[in-house]
Amino acid sequence: MQQRIEDIVDGTMQKMIAYGLSESTIHQYYRGFCKGIIQYCHHHAHGNYARNLLDDLAKNAEKRLEDGLIKQHHYRSLIRTIHYLNSYAETGEVDFQKLTHSRKYIPIKKHLGLIEQILERTELNEGFKYRLHSCMRHFFCFIETHDIEIAQL
């Protein structure tokens, strides 16, 4: 059954209101992203919702980000909006969970596992472990960018 994109957007906006987002935030999502998504769906799918269409829109946005045509903040907000619309269209509910983490330094999994092992063996309090985790991630990202192997340390 085809769903109209306007119905998906309206339902998503209602869920955002029920979730407790402010009126101005909801207005920004609608005006800044949903109106463009509605136009995109009308142009490419006669006004119908299609997940693959929104996935293509996300890929186009990623390319525009890589080309420097849009900023990271705009890209993340668009991806979040697409996620909200997809979750509502597929489940009738909006998944408000965070899509990405806010960590600035993200080393490779092998190094991240090493950091976890090191911190597990300490008897430091959790607050200090949390701060140390950030410093260690920064350090491992540094050595990764300089092609230094752990064994060389």
PDB file of C-alpha atoms in Angstrom:
ATOM      1  CA  MET A   1       0.000   0.000   0.000  1.00  0.00           C
ATOM      2  CA  GLN A   2       1.371   3.386  -1.019  1.00  0.00           C
ATOM      3  CA  GLN A   3       1.676   5.982   1.715  1.00  0.00           C
ATOM      4  CA  ARG A   4       1.550   9.675   0.890  1.00  0.00           C
ATOM      5  CA  ILE A   5       4.648  11.520   2.046  1.00  0.00           C
ATOM      6  CA  GLU A   6       2.481  14.288   3.539  1.00  0.00           C
ATOM      7  CA  ASP A   7       0.766  11.715   5.765  1.00  0.00           C
ATOM      8  CA  ILE A   8       4.154  10.386   6.912  1.00  0.00           C
ATOM      9  CA  VAL A   9       5.404  13.906   7.652  1.00  0.00           C
ATOM     10  CA  ASP A  10       2.210  14.874   9.489  1.00  0.00           C
ATOM     11  CA  GLY A  11       2.298  11.711  11.589  1.00  0.00           C
ATOM     12  CA  THR A  12       5.967  12.236  12.376  1.00  0.00           C
ATOM     13  CA  MET A  13       5.307  15.843  13.432  1.00  0.00           C
ATOM     14  CA  GLN A  14       2.483  14.663  15.724  1.00  0.00           C
ATOM     15  CA  LYS A  15       4.829  12.130  17.341  1.00  0.00           C
ATOM     16  CA  MET A  16       7.427  14.873  17.812  1.00  0.00           C
ATOM     17  CA  ILE A  17       4.834  17.004  19.606  1.00  0.00           C
ATOM     18  CA  ALA A  18       3.836  14.052  21.796  1.00  0.00           C
ATOM     19  CA  TYR A  19       7.521  13.369  22.552  1.00  0.00           C
ATOM     20  CA  GLY A  20       7.812  16.903  23.893  1.00  0.00           C
ATOM     21  CA  LEU A  21       9.952  18.656  21.322  1.00  0.00           C
ATOM     22  CA  SER A  22       9.465  22.399  21.310  1.00  0.00           C
ATOM     23  CA  GLU A  23       7.276  24.058  18.733  1.00  0.00           C
ATOM     24  CA  SER A  24      10.270  25.916  17.277  1.00  0.00           C
ATOM     25  CA  THR A  25      12.269  22.681  16.913  1.00  0.00           C
ATOM     26  CA  ILE A  26       9.382  20.981  15.142  1.00  0.00           C
ATOM     27  CA  HIS A  27       8.962  24.018  12.903  1.00  0.00           C
ATOM     28  CA  GLN A  28      12.672  23.887  12.017  1.00  0.00           C
ATOM     29  CA  TYR A  29      12.428  20.212  11.096  1.00  0.00           C
ATOM     30  CA  TYR A  30       9.374  20.860   8.959  1.00  0.00           C
ATOM     31  CA  ARG A  31      10.514  24.033   7.253  1.00  0.00           C
ATOM     32  CA  GLY A  32      14.188  23.117   6.988  1.00  0.00           C
ATOM     33  CA  PHE A  33      13.946  19.496   5.922  1.00  0.00           C
ATOM     34  CA  CYS A  34      10.467  18.012   5.552  1.00  0.00           C
ATOM     35  CA  LYS A  35       9.267  20.525   2.961  1.00  0.00           C
ATOM     36  CA  GLY A  36      12.255  19.663   0.778  1.00  0.00           C
ATOM     37  CA  ILE A  37      11.682  15.945   1.300  1.00  0.00           C
ATOM     38  CA  ILE A  38       8.036  16.361   0.310  1.00  0.00           C
ATOM     39  CA  GLN A  39       9.064  18.168  -2.885  1.00  0.00           C
ATOM     40  CA  TYR A  40      11.682  15.481  -3.595  1.00  0.00           C
ATOM     41  CA  CYS A  41       9.061  12.724  -3.211  1.00  0.00           C
ATOM     42  CA  HIS A  42       6.609  14.567  -5.449  1.00  0.00           C
ATOM     43  CA  HIS A  43       9.256  14.971  -8.108  1.00  0.00           C
ATOM     44  CA  HIS A  44      10.523  11.371  -7.969  1.00  0.00           C
ATOM     45  CA  ALA A  45       7.588   9.273  -6.699  1.00  0.00           C
ATOM     46  CA  HIS A  46       4.379  11.212  -7.395  1.00  0.00           C
ATOM     47  CA  GLY A  47       4.113  12.238  -3.742  1.00  0.00           C
ATOM     48  CA  ASN A  48       4.429   8.728  -2.339  1.00  0.00           C
ATOM     49  CA  TYR A  49       6.760   7.608   0.442  1.00  0.00           C
ATOM     50  CA  ALA A  50       9.479   5.140  -0.524  1.00  0.00           C
ATOM     51  CA  ARG A  51      12.341   4.181   1.782  1.00  0.00           C
ATOM     52  CA  ASN A  52      14.744   3.647  -1.109  1.00  0.00           C
ATOM     53  CA  LEU A  53      13.958   7.152  -2.339  1.00  0.00           C
ATOM     54  CA  LEU A  54      14.854   8.651   1.051  1.00  0.00           C
ATOM     55  CA  ASP A  55      17.975   6.462   1.171  1.00  0.00           C
ATOM     56  CA  ASP A  56      18.992   7.944  -2.201  1.00  0.00           C
ATOM     57  CA  LEU A  57      18.378  11.420  -0.801  1.00  0.00           C
ATOM     58  CA  ALA A  58      20.667  10.577   2.132  1.00  0.00           C
ATOM     59  CA  LYS A  59      23.384   9.340  -0.253  1.00  0.00           C
ATOM     60  CA  ASN A  60      23.086  12.535  -2.290  1.00  0.00           C
ATOM     61  CA  ALA A  61      23.442  14.571   0.894  1.00  0.00           C
ATOM     62  CA  GLU A  62      26.538  12.597   1.873  1.00  0.00           C
ATOM     63  CA  LYS A  63      28.085  13.348  -1.522  1.00  0.00           C
ATOM     64  CA  ARG A  64      27.223  17.041  -1.131  1.00  0.00           C
ATOM     65  CA  LEU A  65      28.859  16.984   2.315  1.00  0.00           C
ATOM     66  CA  GLU A  66      32.007  15.406   0.897  1.00  0.00           C
ATOM     67  CA  ASP A  67      32.062  18.038  -1.851  1.00  0.00           C
ATOM     68  CA  GLY A  68      31.764  20.802   0.740  1.00  0.00           C
ATOM     69  CA  LEU A  69      28.379  21.985  -0.533  1.00  0.00           C
ATOM     70  CA  ILE A  70      26.637  21.488   2.825  1.00  0.00           C
ATOM     71  CA  LYS A  71      27.875  21.608   6.410  1.00  0.00           C
ATOM     72  CA  GLN A  72      28.124  18.643   8.795  1.00  0.00           C
ATOM     73  CA  HIS A  73      25.342  20.022  11.010  1.00  0.00           C
ATOM     74  CA  HIS A  74      22.930  20.282   8.064  1.00  0.00           C
ATOM     75  CA  TYR A  75      23.817  16.775   6.921  1.00  0.00           C
ATOM     76  CA  ARG A  76      23.273  15.257  10.399  1.00  0.00           C
ATOM     77  CA  SER A  77      19.923  17.032  10.757  1.00  0.00           C
ATOM     78  CA  LEU A  78      18.764  15.787   7.363  1.00  0.00           C
ATOM     79  CA  ILE A  79      19.826  12.210   8.180  1.00  0.00           C
ATOM     80  CA  ARG A  80      18.006  12.449  11.519  1.00  0.00           C
ATOM     81  CA  THR A  81      14.855  13.705   9.760  1.00  0.00           C
ATOM     82  CA  ILE A  82      15.012  10.860   7.232  1.00  0.00           C
ATOM     83  CA  HIS A  83      15.461   8.396  10.101  1.00  0.00           C
ATOM     84  CA  TYR A  84      12.403   9.806  11.879  1.00  0.00           C
ATOM     85  CA  LEU A  85      10.294   9.590   8.711  1.00  0.00           C
ATOM     86  CA  ASN A  86      11.431   6.043   7.907  1.00  0.00           C
ATOM     87  CA  SER A  87      10.778   4.798  11.419  1.00  0.00           C
ATOM     88  CA  TYR A  88       7.308   6.352  11.462  1.00  0.00           C
ATOM     89  CA  ALA A  89       6.434   4.990   8.011  1.00  0.00           C
ATOM     90  CA  GLU A  90       7.528   1.474   8.941  1.00  0.00           C
ATOM     91  CA  THR A  91       6.335   1.196  12.549  1.00  0.00           C
ATOM     92  CA  GLY A  92       3.882   4.008  13.224  1.00  0.00           C
ATOM     93  CA  GLU A  93       6.295   5.287  15.886  1.00  0.00           C
ATOM     94  CA  VAL A  94       9.257   7.640  15.680  1.00  0.00           C
ATOM     95  CA  ASP A  95      12.571   6.255  16.910  1.00  0.00           C
ATOM     96  CA  PHE A  96      14.127   9.155  18.826  1.00  0.00           C
ATOM     97  CA  GLN A  97      17.295   7.283  19.772  1.00  0.00           C
ATOM     98  CA  LYS A  98      20.532   8.996  18.914  1.00  0.00           C
ATOM     99  CA  LEU A  99      21.869   7.817  15.565  1.00  0.00           C
ATOM    100  CA  THR A 100      25.482   8.703  16.127  1.00  0.00           C
ATOM    101  CA  HIS A 101      27.720   9.191  19.063  1.00  0.00           C
ATOM    102  CA  SER A 102      29.315  12.506  19.797  1.00  0.00           C
ATOM    103  CA  ARG A 103      32.843  11.247  20.334  1.00  0.00           C
ATOM    104  CA  LYS A 104      35.371  13.390  18.575  1.00  0.00           C
ATOM    105  CA  TYR A 105      38.175  10.813  18.455  1.00  0.00           C
ATOM    106  CA  ILE A 106      37.286   7.354  17.186  1.00  0.00           C
ATOM    107  CA  PRO A 107      40.241   4.971  16.806  1.00  0.00           C
ATOM    108  CA  ILE A 108      40.030   1.655  14.969  1.00  0.00           C
ATOM    109  CA  LYS A 109      38.221  -1.196  16.751  1.00  0.00           C
ATOM    110  CA  LYS A 110      41.456  -2.983  17.667  1.00  0.00           C
ATOM    111  CA  HIS A 111      42.726   0.079  19.507  1.00  0.00           C
ATOM    112  CA  LEU A 112      39.349   0.821  21.048  1.00  0.00           C
ATOM    113  CA  GLY A 113      39.321  -2.723  22.446  1.00  0.00           C
ATOM    114  CA  LEU A 114      42.785  -2.184  23.880  1.00  0.00           C
ATOM    115  CA  ILE A 115      41.628   1.013  25.583  1.00  0.00           C
ATOM    116  CA  GLU A 116      38.686  -0.871  27.121  1.00  0.00           C
ATOM    117  CA  GLN A 117      40.989  -3.650  28.385  1.00  0.00           C
ATOM    118  CA  ILE A 118      43.406  -1.166  29.930  1.00  0.00           C
ATOM    119  CA  LEU A 119      40.667   0.740  31.724  1.00  0.00           C
ATOM    120  CA  GLU A 120      39.013  -2.468  32.982  1.00  0.00           C
ATOM    121  CA  ARG A 121      42.242  -3.393  34.777  1.00  0.00           C
ATOM    122  CA  THR A 122      42.431  -0.138  36.710  1.00  0.00           C
ATOM    123  CA  GLU A 123      40.770   0.664  39.993  1.00  0.00           C
ATOM    124  CA  LEU A 124      40.061   4.270  39.053  1.00  0.00           C
ATOM    125  CA  ASN A 125      36.634   5.733  39.710  1.00  0.00           C
ATOM    126  CA  GLU A 126      34.209   5.800  36.768  1.00  0.00           C
ATOM    127  CA  GLY A 127      34.361   9.571  36.295  1.00  0.00           C
ATOM    128  CA  PHE A 128      38.123   9.508  35.886  1.00  0.00           C
ATOM    129  CA  LYS A 129      37.936   6.442  33.607  1.00  0.00           C
ATOM    130  CA  TYR A 130      35.529   8.372  31.404  1.00  0.00           C
ATOM    131  CA  ARG A 131      37.939  11.315  31.088  1.00  0.00           C
ATOM    132  CA  LEU A 132      40.913   9.037  30.573  1.00  0.00           C
ATOM    133  CA  HIS A 133      39.005   7.149  27.873  1.00  0.00           C
ATOM    134  CA  SER A 134      38.774  10.377  25.863  1.00  0.00           C
ATOM    135  CA  CYS A 135      42.486  11.117  26.248  1.00  0.00           C
ATOM    136  CA  MET A 136      43.419   7.591  25.225  1.00  0.00           C
ATOM    137  CA  ARG A 137      41.175   7.714  22.144  1.00  0.00           C
ATOM    138  CA  HIS A 138      42.844  10.985  21.162  1.00  0.00           C
ATOM    139  CA  PHE A 139      46.286   9.394  21.639  1.00  0.00           C
ATOM    140  CA  PHE A 140      45.412   6.324  19.566  1.00  0.00           C
ATOM    141  CA  CYS A 141      43.975   8.483  16.786  1.00  0.00           C
ATOM    142  CA  PHE A 142      47.229  10.440  16.795  1.00  0.00           C
ATOM    143  CA  ILE A 143      49.375   7.324  16.390  1.00  0.00           C
ATOM    144  CA  GLU A 144      47.045   6.004  13.692  1.00  0.00           C
ATOM    145  CA  THR A 145      47.441   9.190  11.638  1.00  0.00           C
ATOM    146  CA  HIS A 146      51.227   8.869  11.926  1.00  0.00           C
ATOM    147  CA  ASP A 147      51.242   5.147  11.001  1.00  0.00           C
ATOM    148  CA  ILE A 148      52.847   4.143  14.284  1.00  0.00           C
ATOM    149  CA  GLU A 149      52.344   0.549  15.420  1.00  0.00           C
ATOM    150  CA  ILE A 150      51.579  -0.217  19.056  1.00  0.00           C
ATOM    151  CA  ALA A 151      54.635  -2.482  19.207  1.00  0.00           C
ATOM    152  CA  GLN A 152      56.834   0.527  18.361  1.00  0.00           C
ATOM    153  CA  LEU A 153      55.769   2.294  21.526  1.00  0.00           C
TER     154      LEU A 153
END
